[in-house]
Short mmCIF file of C-alpha atoms in Angstrom, two decimals:
data_model
loop_
_atom_site.label_atom_id
_atom_site.label_comp_id
_atom_site.label_asym_id
_atom_site.label_seq_id
_atom_site.Cartn_x
_atom_site.Cartn_y
_atom_site.Cartn_z
CA UNK K 1 44.86 -4.76 5.97
CA UNK K 2 47.97 -6.51 7.45
CA UNK K 3 49.84 -5.29 10.50
CA UNK K 4 53.82 -5.84 10.70
CA UNK K 5 54.95 -5.93 14.13
CA UNK K 6 58.72 -4.88 14.09
CA UNK K 7 61.33 -3.43 16.47
CA UNK K 8 61.44 0.36 17.35
CA UNK K 9 64.08 2.73 17.02
CA UNK K 10 64.15 6.53 17.26
CA UNK K 11 63.90 7.30 13.74
CA UNK K 12 60.16 8.26 12.94
CA UNK K 13 58.33 5.74 11.02
CA UNK K 14 57.91 7.68 8.24
CA UNK K 15 61.27 7.67 7.35
CA UNK K 16 62.49 5.45 4.88
CA UNK K 17 65.92 3.97 7.30
CA UNK K 18 63.39 3.15 10.29
CA UNK K 19 63.23 -0.90 11.20
CA UNK K 20 66.62 -2.42 11.79
CA UNK K 21 65.25 -6.17 11.98
CA UNK K 22 67.07 -7.38 8.43
CA UNK K 23 63.75 -10.36 8.70
CA UNK K 24 61.09 -7.59 9.12
CA UNK K 25 62.94 -5.91 6.06
CA UNK K 26 62.44 -9.03 4.29
CA UNK K 27 58.63 -8.90 4.67
CA UNK K 28 58.66 -4.86 3.66
CA UNK K 29 60.53 -6.01 0.53
CA UNK K 30 57.71 -8.85 -0.07
CA UNK K 31 55.14 -6.21 0.42
CA UNK K 32 56.25 -3.94 -1.62
CA UNK K 33 56.75 -5.89 -4.80
CA UNK K 34 53.62 -7.53 -4.02
CA UNK K 35 51.94 -4.38 -3.91
CA UNK K 36 49.79 -5.32 -0.71
CA UNK K 37 49.07 -2.53 1.66
CA UNK K 38 50.00 -3.04 5.35
CA UNK K 39 50.31 -0.91 8.23
CA UNK K 40 53.86 -1.03 10.96
CA UNK K 41 53.32 -1.66 14.84
CA UNK K 42 56.79 -1.06 16.21
CA UNK K 43 57.59 -2.35 19.74
CA UNK K 44 60.62 -2.17 21.84
CA UNK K 45 62.50 -5.65 22.96
CA UNK K 46 60.68 -5.88 26.18
CA UNK K 47 57.29 -5.34 24.87
CA UNK K 48 57.67 -7.72 21.87
CA UNK K 49 56.30 -10.84 23.62
CA UNK K 50 53.73 -8.91 25.69
CA UNK K 51 52.11 -8.16 22.14
CA UNK K 52 52.86 -11.74 20.35
CA UNK K 53 51.14 -13.82 22.87
CA UNK K 54 47.41 -12.52 23.19
CA UNK K 55 47.59 -12.27 19.35
CA UNK K 56 48.50 -15.99 18.79
CA UNK K 57 51.51 -15.23 17.14
CA UNK K 58 54.10 -18.30 17.38
CA UNK K 59 57.30 -18.54 19.55
CA UNK K 60 60.44 -18.65 16.57
CA UNK K 61 62.95 -19.56 19.14
CA UNK K 62 63.85 -21.11 22.63
CA UNK K 63 65.34 -18.91 25.63
CA UNK K 64 68.58 -20.78 27.57
CA UNK K 65 66.10 -21.73 30.31
CA UNK K 66 63.78 -23.48 27.29
CA UNK K 67 60.75 -21.29 27.65
CA UNK K 68 59.59 -19.79 24.15
CA UNK K 69 61.40 -16.69 22.93
CA UNK K 70 59.28 -14.51 20.81
CA UNK K 71 60.75 -12.59 18.08
CA UNK K 72 59.60 -10.09 14.90
CA UNK K 73 58.78 -9.94 12.75
CA UNK K 74 54.94 -11.30 13.19
CA UNK K 75 51.83 -10.19 10.82
CA UNK K 76 47.86 -10.27 11.73
CA UNK K 77 46.02 -10.20 8.63
CA UNK K 78 42.65 -8.84 9.13
CA UNK K 79 40.90 -9.87 6.06
CA UNK K 80 41.54 -13.83 6.98
CA UNK K 81 42.27 -13.02 10.73
CA UNK K 82 45.79 -15.21 10.87
CA UNK K 83 48.56 -14.27 12.79
CA UNK K 84 51.88 -15.33 11.26
CA UNK K 85 55.23 -15.58 12.75
CA UNK K 86 58.70 -15.80 10.94
CA UNK K 87 59.88 -14.28 8.08
CA UNK K 88 59.80 -17.06 5.76
CA UNK K 89 56.54 -18.41 7.06
CA UNK K 90 55.04 -15.26 6.54
CA UNK K 91 56.44 -14.68 2.81
CA UNK K 92 55.06 -18.34 2.21
CA UNK K 93 51.32 -17.31 3.80
CA UNK K 94 51.40 -14.22 1.71
CA UNK K 95 51.83 -16.16 -1.47
CA UNK K 96 49.13 -18.60 -0.98
CA UNK K 97 46.60 -15.81 0.62
CA UNK K 98 47.46 -13.57 -2.05
CA UNK K 99 47.88 -15.54 -5.62
CA UNK K 100 47.52 -12.65 -8.15
CA UNK K 101 50.60 -10.97 -6.69
CA UNK K 102 53.82 -12.13 -7.79
CA UNK K 103 55.38 -15.33 -6.04
CA UNK K 104 58.41 -14.69 -4.08
CA UNK K 105 59.09 -18.28 -3.33
CA UNK K 106 58.32 -19.71 -7.19
CA UNK K 107 57.35 -23.35 -7.53
CA UNK K 108 59.82 -25.93 -7.26
CA UNK K 109 62.25 -23.53 -5.39
CA UNK K 110 61.10 -23.83 -1.62
CA UNK K 111 64.28 -25.64 -0.54
CA UNK K 112 66.81 -23.80 -2.07
CA UNK K 113 65.01 -20.36 -1.10
CA UNK K 114 64.87 -21.68 2.64
CA UNK K 115 68.54 -22.53 2.38
CA UNK K 116 69.33 -19.31 0.97
CA UNK K 117 67.17 -17.59 3.61
CA UNK K 118 68.69 -19.10 6.47
CA UNK K 119 72.60 -19.08 5.28
CA UNK K 120 72.39 -15.24 4.34
CA UNK K 121 73.32 -14.06 7.89
CA UNK K 122 76.43 -15.75 7.94
CA UNK K 123 77.26 -14.23 4.53
CA UNK K 124 77.86 -11.24 6.28
CA UNK K 125 78.76 -12.23 9.91
CA UNK K 126 81.19 -9.45 10.59
CA UNK K 127 77.88 -6.71 10.43
CA UNK K 128 77.56 -7.48 14.01
CA UNK K 129 80.78 -6.32 15.51
CA UNK K 130 80.96 -3.37 12.95
CA UNK K 131 77.11 -2.11 14.37
CA UNK K 132 78.22 -2.72 18.21
CA UNK K 133 80.63 -0.50 17.36
CA UNK K 134 78.67 2.19 15.75
CA UNK K 135 76.67 2.17 19.27
CA UNK K 136 79.32 2.58 20.90
CA UNK K 137 81.10 5.25 18.76
CA UNK K 138 78.52 7.19 17.10
CA UNK K 139 75.19 5.67 16.56
CA UNK K 140 73.51 4.64 19.95
CA UNK K 141 71.00 7.80 19.37
CA UNK K 142 69.18 5.32 16.83
CA UNK K 143 68.33 2.74 19.87
CA UNK K 144 65.89 3.69 22.40
CA UNK K 145 66.94 3.41 25.92
CA UNK K 146 65.00 0.39 26.81
CA UNK K 147 66.26 -1.72 23.76
CA UNK K 148 69.70 -0.49 24.25
CA UNK K 149 69.40 -1.77 27.89
CA UNK K 150 68.00 -5.27 26.45
CA UNK K 151 71.20 -5.02 23.75
CA UNK K 152 73.92 -4.70 26.31
CA UNK K 153 72.77 -6.93 28.96
CA UNK K 154 73.42 -9.59 26.12
CA UNK K 155 76.95 -8.80 26.27
CA UNK K 156 78.88 -5.56 25.76
CA UNK K 157 79.12 -4.04 22.56
CA UNK K 158 81.90 -4.31 20.23
CA UNK K 159 84.34 -1.58 20.10
CA UNK K 160 87.33 -1.99 17.05
CA UNK K 161 90.32 -0.23 16.04
CA UNK K 162 90.19 1.33 12.40
CA UNK K 163 92.14 -1.28 10.95
CA UNK K 164 89.59 -3.71 12.52
CA UNK K 165 86.53 -1.67 10.97
CA UNK K 166 88.32 -2.20 7.61
CA UNK K 167 88.94 -5.37 7.94
CA UNK K 168 85.13 -6.61 8.91
CA UNK K 169 84.06 -3.94 5.85
CA UNK K 170 86.39 -5.73 3.28
CA UNK K 171 85.00 -9.42 4.44
CA UNK K 172 81.47 -7.75 3.84
CA UNK K 173 82.42 -6.75 0.85
CA UNK K 174 84.42 -9.93 0.16
CA UNK K 175 81.13 -12.03 0.83
CA UNK K 176 78.67 -10.50 -1.32
CA UNK K 177 81.48 -10.44 -4.05
CA UNK K 178 81.06 -14.18 -3.65
CA UNK K 179 77.52 -13.94 -4.55
CA UNK K 180 77.66 -11.79 -7.28
CA UNK K 181 79.63 -14.03 -9.03
CA UNK K 182 77.07 -16.54 -9.43
CA UNK K 183 74.89 -14.16 -10.72
CA UNK K 184 74.38 -12.12 -14.15
CA UNK K 185 75.76 -9.05 -14.81
CA UNK K 186 73.05 -8.10 -16.69
CA UNK K 187 70.20 -9.19 -14.33
CA UNK K 188 69.16 -7.31 -11.15
CA UNK K 189 68.01 -10.17 -9.09
CA UNK K 190 69.40 -13.37 -7.63
CA UNK K 191 67.40 -15.79 -10.40
CA UNK K 192 67.89 -13.38 -12.73
CA UNK K 193 65.15 -11.19 -14.03
CA UNK K 194 62.60 -12.77 -11.42
CA UNK K 195 62.54 -11.24 -7.98
CA UNK K 196 62.15 -13.73 -5.19
CA UNK K 197 63.00 -14.09 -1.12
CA UNK K 198 66.27 -14.57 -1.71
CA UNK K 199 66.38 -10.94 -2.92
CA UNK K 200 64.53 -9.82 -0.02
CA UNK K 201 66.97 -11.40 2.12
CA UNK K 202 69.91 -9.61 0.98
CA UNK K 203 68.00 -6.46 0.77
CA UNK K 204 67.04 -6.83 4.43
CA UNK K 205 70.25 -7.08 5.52
CA UNK K 206 71.91 -4.27 3.56
CA UNK K 207 68.55 -1.82 4.65
CA UNK K 208 69.97 -2.64 8.23
CA UNK K 209 73.52 -1.38 7.08
CA UNK K 210 71.59 2.24 5.90
CA UNK K 211 69.93 2.41 9.14
CA UNK K 212 73.12 3.06 11.00
CA UNK K 213 75.30 4.47 7.84
CA UNK K 214 72.84 6.60 5.83
CA UNK K 215 73.09 7.71 2.28
CA UNK K 216 75.66 10.78 3.12
CA UNK K 217 78.27 8.32 4.64
CA UNK K 218 81.39 7.01 3.30
CA UNK K 219 80.73 3.38 3.94
CA UNK K 220 76.70 3.57 2.18
CA UNK K 221 78.31 5.01 -0.57
CA UNK K 222 80.86 2.37 -0.61
CA UNK K 223 78.63 -0.48 -0.58
CA UNK K 224 76.35 1.47 -3.53
CA UNK K 225 79.19 1.16 -5.50
CA UNK K 226 80.47 -2.06 -4.89
CA UNK K 227 80.59 -5.06 -7.93
CA UNK K 228 79.86 -2.26 -10.39
CA UNK K 229 76.79 -1.24 -8.59
CA UNK K 230 74.48 -4.52 -8.12
CA UNK K 231 73.62 -3.31 -4.36
CA UNK K 232 72.14 -0.03 -5.66
CA UNK K 233 70.25 -1.65 -8.31
CA UNK K 234 68.31 -3.79 -5.83
CA UNK K 235 67.88 -0.96 -4.07
CA UNK K 236 66.51 1.11 -6.93
CA UNK K 237 64.27 -1.78 -7.95
CA UNK K 238 62.57 -1.54 -4.50
CA UNK K 239 62.39 2.03 -4.65
CA UNK K 240 61.00 2.78 -7.88
CA UNK K 241 57.45 0.85 -6.58
CA UNK K 242 54.89 2.91 -5.29
CA UNK K 243 55.05 2.77 -1.55
CA UNK K 244 52.33 0.31 0.06
CA UNK K 245 53.11 0.95 4.01
CA UNK K 246 50.40 3.36 5.24
CA UNK K 247 50.74 5.82 7.94
CA UNK K 248 48.58 7.69 10.29
CA UNK K 249 49.19 11.48 10.95
CA UNK K 250 50.66 11.44 14.06
CA UNK K 251 53.37 8.98 12.69
CA UNK K 252 54.25 11.10 9.81
CA UNK K 253 54.76 14.03 12.35
CA UNK K 254 56.45 11.80 14.89
#
């Protein structure tokens, strides 16, 4: 069984919106399209390093003091006893280890998939300010107190005016619109009819938005209507597949 280590929120694990790491959502997207069962292990920010190091998960960045930085996602695959960090490396591992499943980094597209995955956050960089503003005004209940302490220690959360909020949403819409112009209208995925890591990258970012702005909000309804319903079709493709996450009873009742 694959265990995916992810950031904990206040939503129960069985809630389809639970989880707010866009990079963990990439892995969840890939696991579902591959049909690989997995279980979640949710961690608060202060506990990530303490969980990663004993498992042998590699650090994914460097702190300002040059010490190693450990982040989610990382996985432990009990079938192979392998521990892999970094969403791109995890997807490569899954492609190689489970060759009978759909390949998410198709042959001869590795560089393109890597470049897209790395640049995806810049497509909608305004989201950071919008989420900070949401936490300040109405969504702090989604974040655990310990995680909020870490987030605010990095600097004050954004506070936007209504006009600034609108401008940020417009920039996100335009950035995604630029991507849509390069895609065929009739095909659901970045590569056309073939799903790939690029779709997981876009989905992961949108899933983070849904964590804050749920299906009943005007913001989410607007996104699902953007660009002829392009992003709604991406979510439909994901949600039409069988669930592969496994829960225990305590998690379901949480």
